[in-house]
Amino acid sequence: MKAHPAARKGPAMATIAPARFETVPHSGERLAFLEGPGRPGGPTVVWLGGFRSDMRGTKAEVLSALAEREGLPFLRFDYSGHGESEGAFEDGTISRWTEDAAAMIAARTSGPLLLVGSSMGAWIALRLGQRLPGRIAALLLLAPAPDFTSRLLEPRLSAAQREILARDGRLEEASPYSDQPTVYTAQLIRDGEAAGVMGGPIGLDAPVHVIQGMEDPDVPFSHALDLVALLPSAGVTLTLVKDGDHRLSRPEDLARMEAAVTSLLADGQHGGA
């Protein structure tokens, strides 16, 4: 899976709010966040972005506008080493970024949560779903890439790339989304094995909606099928978008995301306290 900085287009990007910062206890770093208060009683919609993306992308902006219209609390933030947050990207791992998300949720939210995870963010959403079972109202997973280090990245590495990774502890690849290379570290891959969620059935007590493009060059739709097979049979919806790519940021994709959030809310399954 390659990194993809979030798209920067569309009317939702017209207002640029200044970030606020929360110091997280596990690292002492300040993480940038944006939030909307919403009305009391509704679930907080939490945006969990992808690998090397940030909280100001198109999907996050559209979700923010939706939450404002619906009167729902909304939280988005940058993991350490991402966007406007402190920290070095190459120090990051799935476990560390999960801790970032858990700390931000603990500091900035209360009550039930509707987690929206994109790509790597879906992996983090699933880990949080297992960690905070009493608070999860629902999960929406967009082009989900859980266990991408072991299932998608490692199998495609050449012998030469494996040698570079072993020698240097890092591997650079050209990115189709940025003029900066994508960097994968040995510690990211090692941690990915320990942090994996697809080794067996995934225990969740909340509805899950997966949206996956069938022309995604980074995460094949077969990966989404494998994921769905491991989720609880009740309350799981899979939407395959025949011409969808990895970003899922076209107008029709954004409308599909909004409809999924609205449907999950309408189910009335808003989790525990």
Tab-separated table of C-alpha atoms in Angstrom:
chain	number	residue	atom	x	y	z
A	1	MET	CA	0.000	0.000	0.000
A	2	LYS	CA	1.389	3.384	-1.010
A	3	ALA	CA	0.959	6.615	0.883
A	4	HIS	CA	-1.533	9.076	-0.470
A	5	PRO	CA	-1.737	12.613	0.898
A	6	ALA	CA	-5.383	13.580	0.998
A	7	ALA	CA	-6.953	15.390	-1.918
A	8	ARG	CA	-7.285	19.153	-1.723
A	9	LYS	CA	-10.278	20.185	-3.752
A	10	GLY	CA	-13.976	20.931	-3.600
A	11	PRO	CA	-16.175	23.467	-1.815
A	12	ALA	CA	-15.739	21.770	1.544
A	13	MET	CA	-12.155	23.088	1.631
A	14	ALA	CA	-13.185	26.760	1.602
A	15	THR	CA	-12.786	27.350	5.351
A	16	ILE	CA	-9.403	26.584	6.916
A	17	ALA	CA	-9.775	26.409	10.697
A	18	PRO	CA	-6.675	26.762	12.877
A	19	ALA	CA	-5.668	23.526	14.549
A	20	ARG	CA	-5.721	23.061	18.294
A	21	PHE	CA	-3.250	20.834	20.121
A	22	GLU	CA	-3.504	18.097	22.720
A	23	THR	CA	-0.442	16.689	24.501
A	24	VAL	CA	-0.750	12.912	24.669
A	25	PRO	CA	0.697	11.203	27.751
A	26	HIS	CA	2.307	8.167	26.121
A	27	SER	CA	4.745	10.248	24.063
A	28	GLY	CA	4.519	13.780	25.425
A	29	GLU	CA	3.987	15.030	21.871
A	30	ARG	CA	1.415	17.595	20.860
A	31	LEU	CA	-1.094	16.291	18.353
A	32	ALA	CA	-3.060	18.676	16.154
A	33	PHE	CA	-6.839	18.307	16.096
A	34	LEU	CA	-10.057	19.943	14.938
A	35	GLU	CA	-13.454	19.318	16.471
A	36	GLY	CA	-17.095	20.309	16.249
A	37	PRO	CA	-19.155	20.252	19.452
A	38	GLY	CA	-22.507	18.989	18.157
A	39	ARG	CA	-25.501	18.572	20.409
A	40	PRO	CA	-25.468	16.451	23.590
A	41	GLY	CA	-26.449	12.816	23.307
A	42	GLY	CA	-25.380	11.988	19.787
A	43	PRO	CA	-22.422	9.760	18.969
A	44	THR	CA	-19.120	11.458	18.218
A	45	VAL	CA	-17.961	10.891	14.643
A	46	VAL	CA	-14.197	10.284	14.696
A	47	TRP	CA	-12.125	10.490	11.519
A	48	LEU	CA	-9.108	8.152	11.352
A	49	GLY	CA	-6.928	8.996	8.364
A	50	GLY	CA	-4.566	6.882	6.326
A	51	PHE	CA	-0.820	6.371	6.063
A	52	ARG	CA	0.848	9.784	5.572
A	53	SER	CA	-2.475	11.545	5.041
A	54	ASP	CA	-3.781	14.324	7.289
A	55	MET	CA	-6.966	15.623	8.885
A	56	ARG	CA	-7.658	18.314	6.259
A	57	GLY	CA	-8.391	16.026	3.326
A	58	THR	CA	-11.566	16.066	1.288
A	59	LYS	CA	-13.297	13.132	3.015
A	60	ALA	CA	-12.607	14.569	6.475
A	61	GLU	CA	-13.936	17.974	5.409
A	62	VAL	CA	-17.107	16.434	3.988
A	63	LEU	CA	-17.645	14.439	7.180
A	64	SER	CA	-17.145	17.585	9.248
A	65	ALA	CA	-19.852	19.363	7.240
A	66	LEU	CA	-22.175	16.357	7.585
A	67	ALA	CA	-21.651	16.229	11.358
A	68	GLU	CA	-22.378	19.952	11.613
A	69	ARG	CA	-25.605	19.569	9.642
A	70	GLU	CA	-26.699	16.626	11.786
A	71	GLY	CA	-25.658	18.273	15.056
A	72	LEU	CA	-23.138	15.527	15.835
A	73	PRO	CA	-19.848	15.993	17.695
A	74	PHE	CA	-16.920	15.465	15.327
A	75	LEU	CA	-13.229	14.844	15.989
A	76	ARG	CA	-10.321	14.632	13.552
A	77	PHE	CA	-6.617	14.775	14.290
A	78	ASP	CA	-3.185	14.060	12.883
A	79	TYR	CA	-1.205	11.100	14.168
A	80	SER	CA	2.337	11.808	15.325
A	81	GLY	CA	4.590	12.583	12.373
A	82	HIS	CA	1.575	13.436	10.214
A	83	GLY	CA	0.174	16.775	9.118
A	84	GLU	CA	0.475	19.450	11.799
A	85	SER	CA	1.305	17.142	14.714
A	86	GLU	CA	4.669	16.830	16.390
A	87	GLY	CA	6.923	13.795	16.018
A	88	ALA	CA	8.916	12.123	13.270
A	89	PHE	CA	6.988	10.043	10.755
A	90	GLU	CA	9.677	7.358	10.651
A	91	ASP	CA	9.312	6.788	14.405
A	92	GLY	CA	5.689	5.800	13.875
A	93	THR	CA	4.140	2.353	14.023
A	94	ILE	CA	0.598	1.014	13.983
A	95	SER	CA	0.740	0.556	17.751
A	96	ARG	CA	1.989	4.092	18.329
A	97	TRP	CA	-0.626	5.634	16.040
A	98	THR	CA	-3.324	3.530	17.732
A	99	GLU	CA	-2.163	4.962	21.052
A	100	ASP	CA	-2.400	8.444	19.542
A	101	ALA	CA	-5.995	7.761	18.503
A	102	ALA	CA	-6.940	6.253	21.866
A	103	ALA	CA	-5.418	9.207	23.732
A	104	MET	CA	-7.226	11.754	21.564
A	105	ILE	CA	-10.539	9.945	21.993
A	106	ALA	CA	-10.041	9.789	25.769
A	107	ALA	CA	-9.154	13.485	25.954
A	108	ARG	CA	-11.676	14.971	23.520
A	109	THR	CA	-14.781	12.750	23.537
A	110	SER	CA	-17.345	11.121	25.782
A	111	GLY	CA	-20.152	8.700	25.068
A	112	PRO	CA	-20.640	6.525	21.973
A	113	LEU	CA	-18.375	6.713	18.936
A	114	LEU	CA	-18.875	6.264	15.215
A	115	LEU	CA	-15.394	5.551	13.858
A	116	VAL	CA	-14.684	6.314	10.203
A	117	GLY	CA	-11.353	4.817	9.148
A	118	SER	CA	-9.720	5.263	5.764
A	119	SER	CA	-7.074	2.825	4.511
A	120	MET	CA	-4.618	2.422	7.424
A	121	GLY	CA	-7.143	4.299	9.557
A	122	ALA	CA	-9.494	1.338	9.156
A	123	TRP	CA	-6.849	-0.872	10.787
A	124	ILE	CA	-6.675	1.550	13.706
A	125	ALA	CA	-10.487	1.713	13.856
A	126	LEU	CA	-10.701	-2.077	14.149
A	127	ARG	CA	-8.121	-2.100	16.936
A	128	LEU	CA	-10.039	0.616	18.769
A	129	GLY	CA	-13.254	-1.315	18.243
A	130	GLN	CA	-11.766	-4.233	20.131
A	131	ARG	CA	-10.252	-1.951	22.765
A	132	LEU	CA	-13.348	0.186	23.466
A	133	PRO	CA	-16.244	-2.236	22.948
A	134	GLY	CA	-18.626	-0.423	25.273
A	135	ARG	CA	-18.327	2.851	23.367
A	136	ILE	CA	-18.438	1.817	19.713
A	137	ALA	CA	-21.709	2.677	17.968
A	138	ALA	CA	-20.544	1.673	14.488
A	139	LEU	CA	-17.574	1.531	12.135
A	140	LEU	CA	-17.343	2.798	8.571
A	141	LEU	CA	-14.234	1.472	6.812
A	142	LEU	CA	-13.150	3.060	3.517
A	143	ALA	CA	-10.689	1.119	1.336
A	144	PRO	CA	-9.645	-0.694	4.513
A	145	ALA	CA	-6.021	-1.774	4.808
A	146	PRO	CA	-5.713	-3.711	8.068
A	147	ASP	CA	-2.537	-5.791	8.293
A	148	PHE	CA	-1.229	-4.111	5.115
A	149	THR	CA	2.387	-4.497	6.223
A	150	SER	CA	2.242	-8.301	6.275
A	151	ARG	CA	-0.515	-8.968	3.721
A	152	LEU	CA	0.062	-6.288	1.075
A	153	LEU	CA	3.528	-4.788	1.489
A	154	GLU	CA	5.863	-7.663	2.370
A	155	PRO	CA	4.613	-10.134	-0.288
A	156	ARG	CA	5.439	-7.735	-3.115
A	157	LEU	CA	8.936	-6.766	-1.953
A	158	SER	CA	11.748	-7.919	-4.211
A	159	ALA	CA	14.870	-9.606	-2.894
A	160	ALA	CA	16.780	-6.354	-3.459
A	161	GLN	CA	14.212	-4.358	-1.499
A	162	ARG	CA	14.308	-6.837	1.358
A	163	GLU	CA	18.080	-6.507	1.434
A	164	ILE	CA	17.852	-2.706	1.590
A	165	LEU	CA	15.296	-2.894	4.389
A	166	ALA	CA	17.449	-5.301	6.395
A	167	ARG	CA	20.582	-3.220	5.837
A	168	ASP	CA	19.199	0.304	6.303
A	169	GLY	CA	16.127	-0.278	8.439
A	170	ARG	CA	14.077	1.690	5.915
A	171	LEU	CA	12.885	1.475	2.341
A	172	GLU	CA	11.917	4.330	0.014
A	173	GLU	CA	9.513	3.991	-2.899
A	174	ALA	CA	8.305	6.553	-5.404
A	175	SER	CA	4.751	7.661	-4.666
A	176	PRO	CA	2.092	8.297	-7.326
A	177	TYR	CA	0.409	10.704	-4.904
A	178	SER	CA	3.340	12.926	-3.911
A	179	ASP	CA	6.724	14.153	-5.086
A	180	GLN	CA	8.095	12.830	-1.799
A	181	PRO	CA	8.926	9.118	-1.561
A	182	THR	CA	6.966	6.738	0.596
A	183	VAL	CA	9.093	5.441	3.462
A	184	TYR	CA	8.528	2.079	5.118
A	185	THR	CA	10.623	1.227	8.169
A	186	ALA	CA	11.654	-2.130	9.547
A	187	GLN	CA	10.068	-1.251	12.886
A	188	LEU	CA	6.756	-0.452	11.155
A	189	ILE	CA	6.762	-3.906	9.577
A	190	ARG	CA	7.794	-5.678	12.798
A	191	ASP	CA	5.121	-3.862	14.761
A	192	GLY	CA	2.545	-4.618	12.062
A	193	GLU	CA	2.939	-8.327	12.727
A	194	ALA	CA	2.250	-7.840	16.438
A	195	ALA	CA	-0.598	-5.396	15.815
A	196	GLY	CA	-2.398	-7.487	13.181
A	197	VAL	CA	-6.139	-8.080	13.416
A	198	MET	CA	-6.724	-10.539	10.550
A	199	GLY	CA	-5.242	-13.649	12.112
A	200	GLY	CA	-8.695	-14.956	13.029
A	201	PRO	CA	-12.279	-13.823	13.686
A	202	ILE	CA	-12.477	-10.157	14.662
A	203	GLY	CA	-14.627	-9.662	17.725
A	204	LEU	CA	-16.820	-6.567	17.421
A	205	ASP	CA	-20.254	-5.813	18.860
A	206	ALA	CA	-21.238	-3.013	16.485
A	207	PRO	CA	-22.398	-2.657	12.882
A	208	VAL	CA	-19.656	-2.316	10.267
A	209	HIS	CA	-19.978	-0.880	6.757
A	210	VAL	CA	-17.068	-1.422	4.343
A	211	ILE	CA	-16.765	0.581	1.117
A	212	GLN	CA	-14.127	-0.679	-1.322
A	213	GLY	CA	-13.202	0.321	-4.852
A	214	MET	CA	-12.678	-2.520	-7.303
A	215	GLU	CA	-10.053	-0.542	-9.229
A	216	ASP	CA	-8.036	0.307	-6.129
A	217	PRO	CA	-4.348	-0.022	-7.136
A	218	ASP	CA	-3.136	-0.124	-3.523
A	219	VAL	CA	-5.629	-2.352	-1.704
A	220	PRO	CA	-7.202	-5.077	-3.881
A	221	PHE	CA	-10.895	-5.675	-3.288
A	222	SER	CA	-10.049	-9.279	-2.395
A	223	HIS	CA	-8.510	-7.842	0.784
A	224	ALA	CA	-11.888	-6.343	1.716
A	225	LEU	CA	-13.547	-9.696	1.070
A	226	ASP	CA	-11.026	-11.390	3.368
A	227	LEU	CA	-11.736	-8.781	6.031
A	228	VAL	CA	-15.516	-9.139	5.807
A	229	ALA	CA	-15.187	-12.910	6.172
A	230	LEU	CA	-13.541	-12.334	9.569
A	231	LEU	CA	-16.117	-9.855	10.882
A	232	PRO	CA	-19.218	-10.913	12.846
A	233	SER	CA	-21.984	-12.042	10.516
A	234	ALA	CA	-24.624	-9.714	11.956
A	235	GLY	CA	-24.621	-6.063	10.965
A	236	VAL	CA	-21.872	-6.143	8.312
A	237	THR	CA	-22.405	-4.385	4.983
A	238	LEU	CA	-19.969	-4.445	2.057
A	239	THR	CA	-20.276	-1.962	-0.793
A	240	LEU	CA	-18.062	-2.656	-3.808
A	241	VAL	CA	-17.605	0.301	-6.156
A	242	LYS	CA	-16.856	-1.152	-9.573
A	243	ASP	CA	-14.878	1.848	-10.853
A	244	GLY	CA	-13.709	3.075	-7.445
A	245	ASP	CA	-10.062	3.853	-6.709
A	246	HIS	CA	-8.199	4.029	-3.400
A	247	ARG	CA	-9.012	7.605	-2.486
A	248	LEU	CA	-12.787	7.259	-2.933
A	249	SER	CA	-12.958	11.064	-3.132
A	250	ARG	CA	-15.040	11.629	-6.269
A	251	PRO	CA	-18.398	13.349	-5.709
A	252	GLU	CA	-20.250	10.049	-6.038
A	253	ASP	CA	-17.845	8.399	-3.559
A	254	LEU	CA	-18.312	11.207	-1.046
A	255	ALA	CA	-22.092	10.940	-1.396
A	256	ARG	CA	-21.815	7.189	-0.805
A	257	MET	CA	-19.754	7.834	2.353
A	258	GLU	CA	-22.307	10.325	3.648
A	259	ALA	CA	-25.169	7.929	2.968
A	260	ALA	CA	-23.353	5.166	4.850
A	261	VAL	CA	-22.855	7.393	7.892
A	262	THR	CA	-26.516	8.456	7.797
A	263	SER	CA	-27.617	4.831	7.519
A	264	LEU	CA	-25.452	3.730	10.435
A	265	LEU	CA	-26.890	6.545	12.536
A	266	ALA	CA	-30.438	5.677	11.509
A	267	ASP	CA	-29.978	2.110	12.704
A	268	GLY	CA	-30.328	3.513	16.204
A	269	GLN	CA	-27.502	1.296	17.463
A	270	HIS	CA	-25.532	3.971	19.264
A	271	GLY	CA	-23.508	1.769	21.551
A	272	GLY	CA	-22.893	2.136	25.220
A	273	ALA	CA	-21.936	5.064	27.387
